[in-house]
Amino acid sequence: MHFGSGVPTVEVSALSDGDFLLDVREDEEWEAGHAAGALHIPMSEFVARYGELTEAAPQDGRVNVICRSGGRSAQVTMYLAQQGIDAANVAGGMQAWEDAGRPVITDAGAPGAVV
């Protein structure tokens, strides 16, 4: 599936627990609730912190990029694809994640919320 003009996209239902997830929402969104195990690099800091992604991402796996609804993550997905990284935008973002019944937690491990 694709979002917009040719952005590789993956549905939440196609993701497994072990798949790599990059959350590009801003700090206050992340703090309210996020997917367990996701790497958090806000889109506003992404280029400056790009090295954190290349260190953490699996060398032979896909980077699944998520934001609140899919817009910001689509932009980051396209940037990553231009860098030669296998990346996919998570369709519907954290809203779809939560709607699918996937856990949303805070840093303390308590139930979180998508804002």
PDB file of N, CA and C in Angstrom, residues 43-112:
ATOM      1  N   MET A  43      10.333  14.760  14.752  1.00  0.00           N
ATOM      2  CA  MET A  43      10.600  15.211  13.389  1.00  0.00           C
ATOM      3  C   MET A  43      11.376  16.528  13.404  1.00  0.00           C
ATOM      4  N   SER A  44      11.079  17.404  14.358  1.00  0.00           N
ATOM      5  CA  SER A  44      11.750  18.703  14.424  1.00  0.00           C
ATOM      6  C   SER A  44      13.241  18.578  14.722  1.00  0.00           C
ATOM      7  N   GLU A  45      13.679  17.428  15.220  1.00  0.00           N
ATOM      8  CA  GLU A  45      15.088  17.200  15.555  1.00  0.00           C
ATOM      9  C   GLU A  45      15.708  16.102  14.691  1.00  0.00           C
ATOM     10  N   PHE A  46      14.941  15.594  13.723  1.00  0.00           N
ATOM     11  CA  PHE A  46      15.335  14.378  13.030  1.00  0.00           C
ATOM     12  C   PHE A  46      16.667  14.465  12.301  1.00  0.00           C
ATOM     13  N   VAL A  47      16.879  15.499  11.514  1.00  0.00           N
ATOM     14  CA  VAL A  47      18.113  15.587  10.734  1.00  0.00           C
ATOM     15  C   VAL A  47      19.323  15.662  11.673  1.00  0.00           C
ATOM     16  N   ALA A  48      19.217  16.447  12.740  1.00  0.00           N
ATOM     17  CA  ALA A  48      20.326  16.586  13.687  1.00  0.00           C
ATOM     18  C   ALA A  48      20.610  15.291  14.442  1.00  0.00           C
ATOM     19  N   ARG A  49      19.586  14.468  14.637  1.00  0.00           N
ATOM     20  CA  ARG A  49      19.733  13.239  15.418  1.00  0.00           C
ATOM     21  C   ARG A  49      19.713  11.975  14.554  1.00  0.00           C
ATOM     22  N   TYR A  50      19.895  12.133  13.259  1.00  0.00           N
ATOM     23  CA  TYR A  50      19.834  11.031  12.307  1.00  0.00           C
ATOM     24  C   TYR A  50      20.755   9.868  12.703  1.00  0.00           C
ATOM     25  N   GLY A  51      21.914  10.174  13.251  1.00  0.00           N
ATOM     26  CA  GLY A  51      22.860   9.137  13.663  1.00  0.00           C
ATOM     27  C   GLY A  51      22.283   8.182  14.696  1.00  0.00           C
ATOM     28  N   GLU A  52      21.395   8.677  15.550  1.00  0.00           N
ATOM     29  CA  GLU A  52      20.758   7.809  16.546  1.00  0.00           C
ATOM     30  C   GLU A  52      19.937   6.717  15.861  1.00  0.00           C
ATOM     31  N   LEU A  53      19.293   7.093  14.760  1.00  0.00           N
ATOM     32  CA  LEU A  53      18.511   6.103  14.018  1.00  0.00           C
ATOM     33  C   LEU A  53      19.423   5.074  13.369  1.00  0.00           C
ATOM     34  N   THR A  54      20.475   5.524  12.713  1.00  0.00           N
ATOM     35  CA  THR A  54      21.346   4.576  12.013  1.00  0.00           C
ATOM     36  C   THR A  54      22.034   3.631  12.988  1.00  0.00           C
ATOM     37  N   GLU A  55      22.262   4.069  14.230  1.00  0.00           N
ATOM     38  CA  GLU A  55      22.856   3.180  15.240  1.00  0.00           C
ATOM     39  C   GLU A  55      21.851   2.162  15.750  1.00  0.00           C
ATOM     40  N   ALA A  56      20.581   2.568  15.872  1.00  0.00           N
ATOM     41  CA  ALA A  56      19.569   1.711  16.495  1.00  0.00           C
ATOM     42  C   ALA A  56      18.820   0.821  15.507  1.00  0.00           C
ATOM     43  N   ALA A  57      18.696   1.251  14.276  1.00  0.00           N
ATOM     44  CA  ALA A  57      17.885   0.521  13.299  1.00  0.00           C
ATOM     45  C   ALA A  57      18.554  -0.789  12.896  1.00  0.00           C
ATOM     46  N   PRO A  58      17.751  -1.801  12.629  1.00  0.00           N
ATOM     47  CA  PRO A  58      18.320  -3.073  12.161  1.00  0.00           C
ATOM     48  C   PRO A  58      18.959  -2.883  10.781  1.00  0.00           C
ATOM     49  N   GLN A  59      20.122  -3.478  10.601  1.00  0.00           N
ATOM     50  CA  GLN A  59      20.845  -3.323   9.340  1.00  0.00           C
ATOM     51  C   GLN A  59      20.113  -3.938   8.159  1.00  0.00           C
ATOM     52  N   ASP A  60      19.405  -5.035   8.384  1.00  0.00           N
ATOM     53  CA  ASP A  60      18.725  -5.726   7.292  1.00  0.00           C
ATOM     54  C   ASP A  60      17.208  -5.695   7.425  1.00  0.00           C
ATOM     55  N   GLY A  61      16.710  -4.783   8.259  1.00  0.00           N
ATOM     56  CA  GLY A  61      15.270  -4.726   8.465  1.00  0.00           C
ATOM     57  C   GLY A  61      14.689  -3.390   8.052  1.00  0.00           C
ATOM     58  N   ARG A  62      13.391  -3.312   8.129  1.00  0.00           N
ATOM     59  CA  ARG A  62      12.682  -2.097   7.733  1.00  0.00           C
ATOM     60  C   ARG A  62      12.495  -1.180   8.932  1.00  0.00           C
ATOM     61  N   VAL A  63      12.539   0.117   8.672  1.00  0.00           N
ATOM     62  CA  VAL A  63      12.221   1.138   9.668  1.00  0.00           C
ATOM     63  C   VAL A  63      10.763   1.534   9.430  1.00  0.00           C
ATOM     64  N   ASN A  64       9.913   1.240  10.399  1.00  0.00           N
ATOM     65  CA  ASN A  64       8.503   1.607  10.331  1.00  0.00           C
ATOM     66  C   ASN A  64       8.334   2.924  11.067  1.00  0.00           C
ATOM     67  N   VAL A  65       7.886   3.950  10.354  1.00  0.00           N
ATOM     68  CA  VAL A  65       7.837   5.308  10.896  1.00  0.00           C
ATOM     69  C   VAL A  65       6.400   5.654  11.255  1.00  0.00           C
ATOM     70  N   ILE A  66       6.225   6.211  12.479  1.00  0.00           N
ATOM     71  CA  ILE A  66       4.878   6.508  12.975  1.00  0.00           C
ATOM     72  C   ILE A  66       4.831   7.904  13.577  1.00  0.00           C
ATOM     73  N   CYS A  67       3.688   8.574  13.416  1.00  0.00           N
ATOM     74  CA  CYS A  67       3.415   9.839  14.091  1.00  0.00           C
ATOM     75  C   CYS A  67       1.975   9.756  14.608  1.00  0.00           C
ATOM     76  N   ARG A  68       1.287  10.850  14.733  1.00  0.00           N
ATOM     77  CA  ARG A  68      -0.082  10.803  15.253  1.00  0.00           C
ATOM     78  C   ARG A  68      -1.051  10.219  14.229  1.00  0.00           C
ATOM     79  N   SER A  69      -0.987  10.743  12.986  1.00  0.00           N
ATOM     80  CA  SER A  69      -1.965  10.298  11.991  1.00  0.00           C
ATOM     81  C   SER A  69      -1.360   9.843  10.665  1.00  0.00           C
ATOM     82  N   GLY A  70      -0.073  10.078  10.447  1.00  0.00           N
ATOM     83  CA  GLY A  70       0.580   9.592   9.237  1.00  0.00           C
ATOM     84  C   GLY A  70       1.210  10.649   8.348  1.00  0.00           C
ATOM     85  N   GLY A  71       0.973  11.916   8.608  1.00  0.00           N
ATOM     86  CA  GLY A  71       1.517  12.976   7.766  1.00  0.00           C
ATOM     87  C   GLY A  71       3.001  13.219   7.963  1.00  0.00           C
ATOM     88  N   ARG A  72       3.400  13.458   9.201  1.00  0.00           N
ATOM     89  CA  ARG A  72       4.822  13.698   9.488  1.00  0.00           C
ATOM     90  C   ARG A  72       5.648  12.452   9.200  1.00  0.00           C
ATOM     91  N   SER A  73       5.116  11.305   9.556  1.00  0.00           N
ATOM     92  CA  SER A  73       5.866  10.068   9.325  1.00  0.00           C
ATOM     93  C   SER A  73       6.029   9.787   7.836  1.00  0.00           C
ATOM     94  N   ALA A  74       5.082  10.222   7.013  1.00  0.00           N
ATOM     95  CA  ALA A  74       5.226  10.054   5.562  1.00  0.00           C
ATOM     96  C   ALA A  74       6.413  10.872   5.055  1.00  0.00           C
ATOM     97  N   GLN A  75       6.581  12.074   5.588  1.00  0.00           N
ATOM     98  CA  GLN A  75       7.703  12.920   5.183  1.00  0.00           C
ATOM     99  C   GLN A  75       9.034  12.293   5.585  1.00  0.00           C
ATOM    100  N   VAL A  76       9.103  11.783   6.808  1.00  0.00           N
ATOM    101  CA  VAL A  76      10.338  11.147   7.273  1.00  0.00           C
ATOM    102  C   VAL A  76      10.601   9.865   6.490  1.00  0.00           C
ATOM    103  N   THR A  77       9.557   9.110   6.178  1.00  0.00           N
ATOM    104  CA  THR A  77       9.707   7.891   5.384  1.00  0.00           C
ATOM    105  C   THR A  77      10.326   8.216   4.028  1.00  0.00           C
ATOM    106  N   MET A  78       9.851   9.254   3.387  1.00  0.00           N
ATOM    107  CA  MET A  78      10.403   9.643   2.080  1.00  0.00           C
ATOM    108  C   MET A  78      11.867  10.054   2.216  1.00  0.00           C
ATOM    109  N   TYR A  79      12.198  10.786   3.264  1.00  0.00           N
ATOM    110  CA  TYR A  79      13.592  11.176   3.497  1.00  0.00           C
ATOM    111  C   TYR A  79      14.467   9.932   3.659  1.00  0.00           C
ATOM    112  N   LEU A  80      14.012   8.984   4.463  1.00  0.00           N
ATOM    113  CA  LEU A  80      14.783   7.760   4.683  1.00  0.00           C
ATOM    114  C   LEU A  80      14.958   6.975   3.392  1.00  0.00           C
ATOM    115  N   ALA A  81      13.904   6.889   2.603  1.00  0.00           N
ATOM    116  CA  ALA A  81      13.996   6.179   1.326  1.00  0.00           C
ATOM    117  C   ALA A  81      15.037   6.841   0.422  1.00  0.00           C
ATOM    118  N   GLN A  82      15.102   8.163   0.443  1.00  0.00           N
ATOM    119  CA  GLN A  82      16.096   8.891  -0.350  1.00  0.00           C
ATOM    120  C   GLN A  82      17.513   8.605   0.136  1.00  0.00           C
ATOM    121  N   GLN A  83      17.650   8.215   1.407  1.00  0.00           N
ATOM    122  CA  GLN A  83      18.950   7.870   1.975  1.00  0.00           C
ATOM    123  C   GLN A  83      19.292   6.399   1.749  1.00  0.00           C
ATOM    124  N   GLY A  84      18.404   5.682   1.072  1.00  0.00           N
ATOM    125  CA  GLY A  84      18.639   4.271   0.784  1.00  0.00           C
ATOM    126  C   GLY A  84      18.210   3.328   1.891  1.00  0.00           C
ATOM    127  N   ILE A  85      17.411   3.817   2.832  1.00  0.00           N
ATOM    128  CA  ILE A  85      16.945   2.991   3.949  1.00  0.00           C
ATOM    129  C   ILE A  85      15.566   2.421   3.616  1.00  0.00           C
ATOM    130  N   ASP A  86      15.385   1.142   3.904  1.00  0.00           N
ATOM    131  CA  ASP A  86      14.093   0.489   3.728  1.00  0.00           C
ATOM    132  C   ASP A  86      13.167   1.013   4.820  1.00  0.00           C
ATOM    133  N   ALA A  87      12.216   1.854   4.447  1.00  0.00           N
ATOM    134  CA  ALA A  87      11.324   2.482   5.414  1.00  0.00           C
ATOM    135  C   ALA A  87       9.889   2.424   4.925  1.00  0.00           C
ATOM    136  N   ALA A  88       8.946   2.406   5.878  1.00  0.00           N
ATOM    137  CA  ALA A  88       7.523   2.414   5.553  1.00  0.00           C
ATOM    138  C   ALA A  88       6.781   3.288   6.552  1.00  0.00           C
ATOM    139  N   ASN A  89       5.831   4.024   6.049  1.00  0.00           N
ATOM    140  CA  ASN A  89       4.970   4.864   6.871  1.00  0.00           C
ATOM    141  C   ASN A  89       3.859   3.993   7.465  1.00  0.00           C
ATOM    142  N   VAL A  90       3.631   4.100   8.769  1.00  0.00           N
ATOM    143  CA  VAL A  90       2.557   3.342   9.410  1.00  0.00           C
ATOM    144  C   VAL A  90       1.239   4.073   9.141  1.00  0.00           C
ATOM    145  N   ALA A  91       0.372   3.443   8.343  1.00  0.00           N
ATOM    146  CA  ALA A  91      -0.899   4.052   7.940  1.00  0.00           C
ATOM    147  C   ALA A  91      -1.749   4.392   9.157  1.00  0.00           C
ATOM    148  N   GLY A  92      -2.197   5.633   9.217  1.00  0.00           N
ATOM    149  CA  GLY A  92      -3.074   6.058  10.302  1.00  0.00           C
ATOM    150  C   GLY A  92      -2.366   6.408  11.593  1.00  0.00           C
ATOM    151  N   GLY A  93      -1.062   6.168  11.659  1.00  0.00           N
ATOM    152  CA  GLY A  93      -0.252   6.560  12.810  1.00  0.00           C
ATOM    153  C   GLY A  93      -0.684   5.949  14.133  1.00  0.00           C
ATOM    154  N   MET A  94      -0.371   6.675  15.193  1.00  0.00           N
ATOM    155  CA  MET A  94      -0.693   6.196  16.541  1.00  0.00           C
ATOM    156  C   MET A  94      -2.195   6.129  16.776  1.00  0.00           C
ATOM    157  N   GLN A  95      -2.966   6.911  16.036  1.00  0.00           N
ATOM    158  CA  GLN A  95      -4.422   6.812  16.158  1.00  0.00           C
ATOM    159  C   GLN A  95      -4.881   5.430  15.696  1.00  0.00           C
ATOM    160  N   ALA A  96      -4.345   4.964  14.582  1.00  0.00           N
ATOM    161  CA  ALA A  96      -4.690   3.628  14.092  1.00  0.00           C
ATOM    162  C   ALA A  96      -4.128   2.558  15.021  1.00  0.00           C
ATOM    163  N   TRP A  97      -2.939   2.790  15.557  1.00  0.00           N
ATOM    164  CA  TRP A  97      -2.313   1.872  16.510  1.00  0.00           C
ATOM    165  C   TRP A  97      -3.248   1.653  17.698  1.00  0.00           C
ATOM    166  N   GLU A  98      -3.704   2.752  18.289  1.00  0.00           N
ATOM    167  CA  GLU A  98      -4.592   2.684  19.450  1.00  0.00           C
ATOM    168  C   GLU A  98      -5.933   2.051  19.073  1.00  0.00           C
ATOM    169  N   ASP A  99      -6.488   2.444  17.908  1.00  0.00           N
ATOM    170  CA  ASP A  99      -7.766   1.883  17.451  1.00  0.00           C
ATOM    171  C   ASP A  99      -7.681   0.380  17.227  1.00  0.00           C
ATOM    172  N   ALA A 100      -6.492  -0.112  16.870  1.00  0.00           N
ATOM    173  CA  ALA A 100      -6.299  -1.546  16.639  1.00  0.00           C
ATOM    174  C   ALA A 100      -6.121  -2.318  17.944  1.00  0.00           C
ATOM    175  N   GLY A 101      -6.151  -1.608  19.067  1.00  0.00           N
ATOM    176  CA  GLY A 101      -6.014  -2.268  20.364  1.00  0.00           C
ATOM    177  C   GLY A 101      -4.575  -2.527  20.769  1.00  0.00           C
ATOM    178  N   ARG A 102      -3.627  -1.930  20.052  1.00  0.00           N
ATOM    179  CA  ARG A 102      -2.222  -2.089  20.420  1.00  0.00           C
ATOM    180  C   ARG A 102      -1.948  -1.247  21.670  1.00  0.00           C
ATOM    181  N   PRO A 103      -1.060  -1.712  22.546  1.00  0.00           N
ATOM    182  CA  PRO A 103      -0.816  -0.974  23.783  1.00  0.00           C
ATOM    183  C   PRO A 103      -0.152   0.378  23.550  1.00  0.00           C
ATOM    184  N   VAL A 104      -0.628   1.358  24.311  1.00  0.00           N
ATOM    185  CA  VAL A 104      -0.057   2.695  24.346  1.00  0.00           C
ATOM    186  C   VAL A 104       0.334   2.930  25.802  1.00  0.00           C
ATOM    187  N   ILE A 105       1.632   3.203  26.025  1.00  0.00           N
ATOM    188  CA  ILE A 105       2.131   3.333  27.387  1.00  0.00           C
ATOM    189  C   ILE A 105       2.888   4.646  27.592  1.00  0.00           C
ATOM    190  N   THR A 106       3.109   4.984  28.857  1.00  0.00           N
ATOM    191  CA  THR A 106       3.968   6.117  29.204  1.00  0.00           C
ATOM    192  C   THR A 106       5.364   5.568  29.458  1.00  0.00           C
ATOM    193  N   ASP A 107       6.328   6.456  29.690  1.00  0.00           N
ATOM    194  CA  ASP A 107       7.688   6.008  30.001  1.00  0.00           C
ATOM    195  C   ASP A 107       7.729   5.149  31.268  1.00  0.00           C
ATOM    196  N   ALA A 108       6.793   5.395  32.191  1.00  0.00           N
ATOM    197  CA  ALA A 108       6.732   4.622  33.431  1.00  0.00           C
ATOM    198  C   ALA A 108       6.053   3.267  33.236  1.00  0.00           C
ATOM    199  N   GLY A 109       5.537   3.012  32.034  1.00  0.00           N
ATOM    200  CA  GLY A 109       4.874   1.741  31.765  1.00  0.00           C
ATOM    201  C   GLY A 109       3.387   1.733  32.054  1.00  0.00           C
ATOM    202  N   ALA A 110       2.848   2.884  32.485  1.00  0.00           N
ATOM    203  CA  ALA A 110       1.411   2.988  32.763  1.00  0.00           C
ATOM    204  C   ALA A 110       0.657   3.159  31.443  1.00  0.00           C
ATOM    205  N   PRO A 111      -0.645   2.875  31.455  1.00  0.00           N
ATOM    206  CA  PRO A 111      -1.425   3.112  30.236  1.00  0.00           C
ATOM    207  C   PRO A 111      -1.314   4.578  29.802  1.00  0.00           C
ATOM    208  N   GLY A 112      -1.136   4.784  28.503  1.00  0.00           N
ATOM    209  CA  GLY A 112      -1.004   6.127  27.975  1.00  0.00           C
ATOM    210  C   GLY A 112      -2.151   6.464  27.045  1.00  0.00           C
TER     211      GLY A 112
END
